[in-house]
């Protein structure tokens, strides 16, 4: 388990299926997700859970986000990992909307980035975000992501095209903001 200040990140279990299924069909949530457009069946969601890669650099990482009291509020992942380039993409969904804008997303991302940079030896983590997802953009900036490119009219949603930002963070930038690992054996 990966321990943050507000959240614990853990492996997804079959018992998480109902919640993940509900969130993946909640238009309030999926409006912001570039990857979810069509209604998902339970079977789709079961396949998604069954196909979860064995956590590792080649397959990526797919984890549940729990509050410290053990409530499952969302999922977070690293995908499209490229071991040769030491990079991966990050995706996050706080599915329980009552937890939005309370710092849980920021804490989950910082916790996963710390693991990505200090345990998986990643060099760069990137993500894509819709131009109107102001909450997410504010959250990503707080974590240390920088805007890198603007893909014009990349996604068609709600009857119009939307731009998409690519944002990225390097290990050195993460460490400047959130600290480097303590050197083993270093004198205190
Ligand atoms: C995006 C998401 C992961 C962010 O997590 P979160 O826990 O809600 O965000 P946080 O509270 O950590 O940070 C959000 C920040 O944006 C601020 N914010 C909220 N709404 C905002 C808005 N409309 N404009 C600007 N800032 C806003 C919050 O106040 C907070 O800043 P603060 O910590 O200084 O108060 C979460 O809201 C979510 O999963 N949303 C639905 C799915 C989604 O958008 N996924 C990401 C797709 S790229």
PDB file of C-alpha atoms in Angstrom, residues 8 15 21 25 29 37 71-72 101 118 142 152 154 157 162 164 175 181:
ATOM      1  CA  UNK A   8      -4.027   5.172   0.850  1.00  0.00           C
ATOM      2  CA  UNK A  15     -15.373  -5.878  -4.416  1.00  0.00           C
ATOM      3  CA  UNK A  21     -19.097   0.660 -12.558  1.00  0.00           C
ATOM      4  CA  UNK A  25     -21.435   5.639 -15.928  1.00  0.00           C
ATOM      5  CA  UNK A  29     -17.651  12.313 -13.705  1.00  0.00           C
ATOM      6  CA  UNK A  37     -17.627   8.198 -23.975  1.00  0.00           C
ATOM      7  CA  UNK A  71     -13.659   4.487   2.045  1.00  0.00           C
ATOM      8  CA  UNK A  72     -13.011   3.788  -1.631  1.00  0.00           C
ATOM      9  CA  UNK A 101     -11.985  19.877  -4.224  1.00  0.00           C
ATOM     10  CA  UNK A 118      11.485   6.762  -6.306  1.00  0.00           C
ATOM     11  CA  UNK A 142      -0.328  22.034  -7.399  1.00  0.00           C
ATOM     12  CA  UNK A 152      -6.506  22.183 -30.720  1.00  0.00           C
ATOM     13  CA  UNK A 154      -8.822  17.366 -30.066  1.00  0.00           C
ATOM     14  CA  UNK A 157     -18.048  16.505 -26.570  1.00  0.00           C
ATOM     15  CA  UNK A 162     -12.566  21.053 -27.109  1.00  0.00           C
ATOM     16  CA  UNK A 164      -6.756  19.258 -24.740  1.00  0.00           C
ATOM     17  CA  UNK A 175      11.864  16.456  -6.004  1.00  0.00           C
ATOM     18  CA  UNK A 181      14.226  10.339  -0.834  1.00  0.00           C
TER      19      UNK A 181
END
